[in-house]
Short mmCIF file of C-alpha atoms and ligand atoms in Angstrom, two decimals:
data_model
loop_
_atom_site.label_atom_id
_atom_site.label_comp_id
_atom_site.label_asym_id
_atom_site.label_seq_id
_atom_site.Cartn_x
_atom_site.Cartn_y
_atom_site.Cartn_z
CA MET A 19 62.92 110.15 91.54
CA ASN A 20 64.74 109.98 89.29
CA ASP A 21 68.17 106.76 87.91
CA PHE A 22 71.03 110.00 87.54
CA VAL A 23 73.82 108.42 89.49
CA ILE A 24 75.48 111.38 87.93
CA GLU A 25 73.22 114.30 87.64
CA ALA A 26 74.95 117.75 87.35
CA LYS A 27 73.34 121.28 87.27
CA GLN A 28 74.94 124.15 85.15
CA LEU A 29 78.05 123.05 87.45
CA THR A 30 81.18 125.59 86.65
CA LYS A 31 84.48 125.81 87.70
CA ILE A 32 86.55 129.15 86.55
CA TYR A 33 90.74 129.21 87.26
CA GLY A 34 91.16 132.35 87.51
CA LYS A 35 89.26 134.14 85.06
CA GLN A 36 89.18 130.72 82.78
CA LYS A 37 86.39 128.66 82.39
CA ALA A 38 87.15 125.18 83.10
CA VAL A 39 83.67 123.82 83.52
CA ASN A 40 80.88 126.50 81.88
CA CYS A 41 76.78 125.42 82.88
CA VAL A 42 77.78 122.11 82.34
CA ASN A 43 74.13 120.09 83.20
CA LEU A 44 75.11 116.55 82.62
CA HIS A 45 72.75 113.07 83.15
CA VAL A 46 75.20 110.27 84.11
CA ARG A 47 71.92 106.78 83.88
CA LYS A 48 72.29 104.17 86.17
CA GLY A 49 73.29 100.92 84.33
CA ARG A 50 74.65 102.98 81.46
CA VAL A 51 78.01 104.31 80.36
CA TYR A 52 78.35 107.43 79.91
CA GLY A 53 81.38 109.16 77.37
CA LEU A 54 82.55 112.51 77.53
CA LEU A 55 84.28 112.71 74.54
CA GLY A 56 86.34 116.83 74.52
CA ARG A 57 89.74 117.61 73.15
CA ASN A 58 92.79 118.44 75.25
CA GLY A 59 91.99 121.24 77.46
CA ALA A 60 88.37 120.48 76.65
CA GLY A 61 87.10 120.17 80.62
CA LYS A 62 87.03 116.32 80.63
CA THR A 63 89.06 116.04 83.86
CA THR A 64 87.91 118.91 85.70
CA ILE A 65 84.53 118.02 85.33
CA MET A 66 85.42 114.68 86.34
CA LYS A 67 87.17 115.97 90.05
CA LEU A 68 83.62 118.47 90.16
CA ILE A 69 81.73 115.09 90.69
CA LEU A 70 84.80 113.12 93.07
CA GLY A 71 84.51 116.74 95.20
CA LEU A 72 88.23 116.72 94.79
CA THR A 73 87.86 121.16 93.43
CA SER A 74 86.14 122.74 94.67
CA VAL A 75 82.44 124.27 92.07
CA THR A 76 83.58 127.52 91.19
CA SER A 77 79.23 127.68 90.97
CA GLY A 78 76.39 125.52 89.88
CA GLU A 79 76.22 121.42 91.64
CA VAL A 80 76.08 117.58 90.94
CA ALA A 81 74.99 115.09 92.54
CA VAL A 82 75.85 111.98 92.75
CA PHE A 83 73.25 108.43 93.26
CA GLY A 84 71.08 111.68 94.17
CA GLN A 85 73.06 114.21 96.88
CA ASN A 86 76.29 116.05 97.20
CA ILE A 87 79.26 113.83 97.61
CA ARG A 88 81.47 116.98 99.90
CA GLY A 89 80.83 116.29 103.77
CA ARG A 90 79.88 112.40 102.60
CA GLU A 91 83.49 111.35 101.31
CA LYS A 92 83.16 108.67 103.52
CA ARG A 93 79.98 106.67 102.90
CA VAL A 94 79.78 107.01 99.08
CA PHE A 95 82.97 106.97 98.24
CA PRO A 96 83.19 103.16 99.01
CA ARG A 97 80.11 102.96 96.37
CA ILE A 98 83.05 104.44 93.21
CA GLY A 99 85.79 103.62 92.02
CA ALA A 100 87.93 106.00 89.79
CA ILE A 101 91.78 107.23 88.55
CA ILE A 102 91.71 110.52 87.83
CA GLU A 103 96.10 110.61 86.97
CA THR A 104 98.04 108.08 87.28
CA PRO A 105 97.48 106.47 90.98
CA GLY A 106 100.77 106.17 93.46
CA PHE A 107 101.92 102.82 92.30
CA TYR A 108 104.92 102.09 94.37
CA PRO A 109 107.56 100.96 92.10
CA ASN A 110 109.47 98.01 93.93
CA LEU A 111 106.47 96.30 94.85
CA THR A 112 105.02 93.46 92.82
CA GLY A 113 101.69 94.43 90.98
CA THR A 114 99.63 92.42 93.40
CA GLU A 115 101.91 93.42 96.03
CA ASN A 116 100.92 97.19 95.84
CA LEU A 117 96.34 96.18 94.41
CA GLU A 118 96.61 94.38 98.04
CA ILE A 119 98.57 97.44 100.18
CA PHE A 120 95.27 99.65 98.83
CA ALA A 121 92.65 97.22 99.48
CA LYS A 122 94.36 97.19 103.13
CA LEU A 123 93.96 100.56 102.75
CA ARG A 124 90.45 100.74 102.08
CA GLY A 125 89.79 98.57 103.70
CA THR A 126 88.42 95.91 101.18
CA ALA A 127 87.57 92.44 102.84
CA ALA A 128 86.43 90.50 100.68
CA PRO A 129 89.25 87.84 99.72
CA GLY A 130 89.85 86.72 96.57
CA ALA A 131 89.08 90.95 95.43
CA VAL A 132 92.50 90.95 93.44
CA LYS A 133 93.02 88.44 92.14
CA ASN A 134 90.00 89.39 90.61
CA ALA A 135 90.56 92.72 90.00
CA LEU A 136 93.26 91.43 87.59
CA GLU A 137 91.84 88.91 86.22
CA ILE A 138 89.17 91.75 84.39
CA VAL A 139 92.12 93.44 83.86
CA GLY A 140 93.86 90.73 82.25
CA LEU A 141 97.48 90.89 84.92
CA PRO A 142 99.41 87.43 85.80
CA CYS A 143 98.00 88.08 89.55
CA LYS A 144 101.32 87.01 92.14
CA ASP A 145 103.23 87.63 88.76
CA LYS A 146 107.09 88.36 90.20
CA LYS A 147 107.66 91.98 87.59
CA LEU A 148 107.74 95.36 89.67
CA PHE A 149 106.12 98.13 88.82
CA GLY A 150 108.64 99.79 88.31
CA LYS A 151 109.09 97.38 85.50
CA TYR A 152 105.94 97.54 84.14
CA SER A 153 104.56 98.59 80.45
CA LEU A 154 101.84 101.71 79.71
CA GLY A 155 99.51 99.57 79.77
CA MET A 156 100.34 97.57 81.91
CA LYS A 157 100.30 100.81 84.92
CA GLN A 158 97.08 101.21 83.20
CA ARG A 159 95.60 98.15 83.87
CA LEU A 160 97.17 97.84 87.73
CA GLY A 161 95.61 100.95 87.94
CA ILE A 162 92.31 100.40 86.82
CA ALA A 163 92.36 97.03 88.44
CA ASN A 164 92.58 99.25 91.40
CA ALA A 165 89.53 101.94 90.95
CA ILE A 166 87.53 98.05 90.57
CA LEU A 167 89.42 96.40 93.43
CA HIS A 168 85.70 96.99 95.58
CA ASP A 169 83.28 95.64 93.42
CA PRO A 170 82.00 99.59 93.16
CA GLU A 171 78.50 100.73 91.68
CA LEU A 172 79.76 103.02 89.40
CA LEU A 173 83.49 104.37 88.14
CA ILE A 174 84.75 107.30 86.29
CA LEU A 175 87.81 106.54 84.55
CA ASP A 176 89.19 109.48 82.96
CA GLU A 177 90.41 108.82 79.76
CA PRO A 178 91.99 105.80 80.69
CA THR A 179 93.21 104.57 76.78
CA ASN A 180 95.71 107.15 77.23
CA GLY A 181 98.53 105.51 76.07
CA LEU A 182 97.98 102.25 74.28
CA ASP A 183 98.27 100.43 71.48
CA PRO A 184 95.07 99.02 69.14
CA ILE A 185 94.92 95.83 70.66
CA GLY A 186 95.42 97.33 74.92
CA ILE A 187 92.11 99.63 73.49
CA ALA A 188 90.77 97.12 72.02
CA GLU A 189 90.90 95.16 75.97
CA VAL A 190 90.49 97.72 77.79
CA ARG A 191 87.46 98.10 76.19
CA ASP A 192 86.59 95.39 75.79
CA PHE A 193 86.48 94.41 79.40
CA ILE A 194 84.95 97.75 80.11
CA LYS A 195 81.43 96.67 77.97
CA ARG A 196 81.95 93.40 80.39
CA LEU A 197 82.14 95.94 83.33
CA SER A 198 78.56 97.11 82.25
CA SER A 199 76.60 94.31 80.77
CA GLU A 200 77.25 91.81 82.71
CA GLN A 201 77.99 93.04 86.40
CA GLY A 202 75.68 96.39 85.40
CA LYS A 203 78.00 98.72 87.45
CA THR A 204 77.66 103.05 86.05
CA ILE A 205 80.86 104.09 83.81
CA LEU A 206 81.32 107.81 82.86
CA ILE A 207 84.23 107.02 80.25
CA SER A 208 86.40 110.42 79.47
CA SER A 209 88.50 110.73 75.89
CA HIS A 210 89.77 112.56 73.20
CA ILE A 211 88.92 109.66 70.30
CA LEU A 212 85.87 109.91 69.17
CA SER A 213 85.60 106.42 67.70
CA GLU A 214 86.60 105.05 71.23
CA ILE A 215 83.65 107.04 72.81
CA ALA A 216 81.11 105.89 69.19
CA LEU A 217 81.99 101.75 70.01
CA LEU A 218 81.85 101.87 73.78
CA ALA A 219 79.63 104.39 75.04
CA ASP A 220 75.41 103.94 75.62
CA ASP A 221 75.10 108.10 76.25
CA ILE A 222 77.47 110.74 75.35
CA GLY A 223 78.84 114.15 75.81
CA ILE A 224 80.29 116.08 73.54
CA ILE A 225 82.67 118.76 76.04
CA ASP A 226 84.37 122.44 74.16
CA CYS A 227 86.59 124.64 75.97
CA GLY A 228 84.37 124.17 78.81
CA VAL A 229 81.07 123.77 77.60
CA LEU A 230 78.64 120.52 76.95
CA LEU A 231 77.56 121.28 73.36
CA GLU A 232 75.88 117.96 73.65
CA GLU A 233 73.59 115.63 75.38
CA SER A 234 72.59 112.58 74.07
CA SER A 235 72.61 108.70 73.46
CA MET A 236 74.51 107.20 70.93
CA ASN A 237 71.49 105.23 69.31
CA GLU A 238 70.12 108.11 68.42
CA LEU A 239 73.36 110.36 67.75
CA LYS A 240 74.01 107.67 65.09
CA LYS A 241 70.22 107.68 63.85
CA ARG A 242 71.19 111.59 63.07
CA ASN A 243 73.83 110.61 60.97
CA SER A 244 72.86 108.46 58.91
CA LYS A 245 72.12 107.66 55.34
CA TYR A 246 69.51 109.98 54.26
CA ILE A 247 67.11 111.87 51.78
CA LEU A 248 67.33 115.96 52.07
CA LEU A 249 64.43 117.66 50.44
CA GLN A 250 64.34 121.18 50.39
CA VAL A 251 60.21 122.59 49.38
CA SER A 252 58.17 125.17 49.49
CA ASP A 253 55.57 123.46 51.36
CA VAL A 254 56.58 121.56 54.44
CA PRO A 255 53.69 120.66 56.14
CA LYS A 256 51.87 119.41 52.66
CA THR A 257 55.30 116.64 51.26
CA SER A 258 55.15 115.00 54.64
CA LEU A 259 51.47 114.20 54.44
CA ILE A 260 52.27 112.86 50.62
CA LEU A 261 55.27 110.87 52.36
CA GLU A 262 53.29 109.32 55.18
CA ARG A 263 49.80 109.20 52.47
CA GLU A 264 51.36 107.82 49.14
CA PHE A 265 54.89 106.84 50.15
CA HIS A 266 54.13 105.56 53.11
CA THR A 267 56.77 105.48 55.34
CA LYS A 268 57.18 107.71 58.73
CA ASP A 269 61.20 107.67 58.90
CA TYR A 270 61.75 111.25 57.90
CA SER A 271 62.32 114.55 60.12
CA VAL A 272 61.65 118.13 59.62
CA GLN A 273 65.00 120.57 59.37
CA ASP A 274 62.70 123.29 59.12
CA GLU A 275 60.52 125.26 57.77
CA HIS A 276 61.36 124.35 54.28
CA THR A 277 63.86 121.19 54.80
CA LEU A 278 63.05 117.73 55.90
CA ARG A 279 65.48 115.10 56.51
CA ILE A 280 64.46 111.14 55.32
CA TYR A 281 65.66 108.55 56.57
CA ASP A 282 64.26 105.71 54.27
CA THR A 283 66.47 105.89 51.60
CA SER A 284 65.22 103.50 49.29
CA LEU A 285 62.30 105.79 48.63
CA ASN A 286 62.60 106.56 44.79
CA MET A 287 62.85 109.82 44.92
CA GLY A 288 62.30 110.53 41.01
CA GLU A 289 58.42 109.58 41.89
CA ILE A 290 59.34 111.00 44.32
CA ASN A 291 59.52 114.39 42.64
CA LYS A 292 57.32 113.95 40.12
CA PHE A 293 54.38 113.52 43.10
CA LEU A 294 55.05 116.98 44.72
CA VAL A 295 55.80 118.84 41.33
CA MET A 296 52.39 117.87 40.26
CA GLN A 297 51.58 119.02 43.82
CA ASN A 298 52.30 122.41 43.06
CA ILE A 299 55.37 121.79 45.10
CA THR A 300 58.43 123.81 44.43
CA VAL A 301 61.65 121.24 44.96
CA THR A 302 64.25 123.03 45.64
CA SER A 303 66.69 120.21 45.68
CA SER A 304 66.48 116.75 46.44
CA GLY A 305 69.52 115.04 47.77
CA LEU A 306 71.66 111.45 49.18
CA CYS A 307 73.46 113.56 52.59
CA ASN A 308 75.94 110.38 54.30
CA ASP A 309 77.50 112.92 57.41
CA THR A 310 79.10 110.64 60.32
CA LEU A 311 79.99 111.31 63.27
CA GLU A 312 82.81 112.37 62.43
CA ASP A 313 81.63 115.14 60.09
CA TYR A 314 79.19 116.11 62.50
CA PHE A 315 81.75 116.83 66.17
CA LYS A 316 83.56 119.09 63.99
CA LYS A 317 80.71 120.39 63.50
CA ILE A 318 79.11 121.06 66.76
CA THR A 319 82.39 122.54 67.61
CA GLY A 320 83.41 124.41 64.91
CA GLY A 321 86.92 122.73 64.74
CA GLU A 322 88.84 119.70 62.45
CA GLY A 323 88.35 116.62 64.35
CA ILE A 324 89.60 115.12 66.89
CA ALA A 325 90.26 111.63 66.30
N1 LIG B 5 94.44 123.20 88.65
C1 LIG B 5 94.11 124.38 87.87
N2 LIG B 5 94.84 125.31 87.19
C2 LIG B 5 94.72 126.02 86.89
N3 LIG B 5 94.29 125.82 85.12
C3 LIG B 5 93.21 125.08 85.42
C4 LIG B 5 93.85 123.70 86.26
N4 LIG B 5 93.46 122.38 85.55
C5 LIG B 5 92.90 122.74 84.84
N5 LIG B 5 93.12 123.95 84.24
C6 LIG B 5 93.07 124.36 82.73
O1 LIG B 5 90.87 124.70 82.95
C7 LIG B 5 91.12 123.93 81.42
C8 LIG B 5 90.00 122.22 81.15
O2 LIG B 5 91.51 121.64 81.77
P1 LIG B 5 91.31 120.15 81.91
O3 LIG B 5 92.38 119.27 82.49
O4 LIG B 5 89.62 119.87 82.23
O5 LIG B 5 90.78 119.30 80.73
P2 LIG B 5 90.45 118.22 79.04
O6 LIG B 5 89.94 118.27 78.74
O7 LIG B 5 91.72 117.20 80.29
O8 LIG B 5 92.16 118.04 79.00
P3 LIG B 5 93.34 116.77 78.35
O9 LIG B 5 92.67 115.68 77.77
O10 LIG B 5 94.61 117.56 78.03
O11 LIG B 5 93.29 115.67 79.66
C9 LIG B 5 92.54 123.44 79.79
O12 LIG B 5 92.57 125.39 80.07
C10 LIG B 5 93.08 124.15 82.02
O13 LIG B 5 94.24 125.09 81.28
MG1 LIG B 6 92.23 115.37 81.47
#
């Protein structure tokens, strides 16, 4: 048994001749916030629809709570809260009235569920304002309130901050974080904004043209994209040994047979270069690099950035 709440294996969706999702292997771990990052048309919504069984799988498979959702919807849906595209609220009813209807439809019996959900997303309860008169930000919040109404273990949120102003984005980010840290929810969230995912997610999946290019923890990704010294030498094994024995650092990685990255930037590179040369190691180049996540994203998608 693993602790994946969602696991996709070779998941593929073909529309006509287009592979909207192409052999995706995705792993969402329990209690984590997983950010699915990709530009418009990358395949984010399609992946979420496949997970939820809202569209049929062409090939591959996807398991939620360890099993395929198809045929088990009645048992599994109460454990999931999702917003994929805008939910159909009634414009001539208030937010509270709308949620009360959805709560009844779903059989959410918990007293105070509507009030609680509204509170979490920062909307007033028993407010007289009709949904039709809501701003976009309020509509988004009501959508999320509706998704958390039945206290699900897993939340699937497709671009929940779309169209919000910067303060609204920060507020939504804040309560999504709280749902994870205080209530232990597992959350899959999509976005096309790198900075947003970077601030929110524990794990990240980068998707482009239907292909999941990268899946890693945010910490790992940040580490790989912080400041480092790029060192090109004639003998990498010998250089590694010297770094460890003479300069007492293990904070480096080997890139290829001639290249190392040293993450401990406090080291005296002049001394290191001198030492290496004395040991007959040719230093072709050595310099400080500062790749940002943005650079990294551009590099792996081969594009000109995303935010
Ligand atoms: N029902 C459909 N029929 C045909 N093609 C579709 C359908 N749904 C999505 N696609 C195509 O699949 C690709 C992926 O679409 P998807 O909506 O999953 O992307 P996305 O990453 O969610 O994009 P966005 O950021 O714009 O929401 C796109 O090229 C889209 O045109
Ligand atoms: Mg989408």
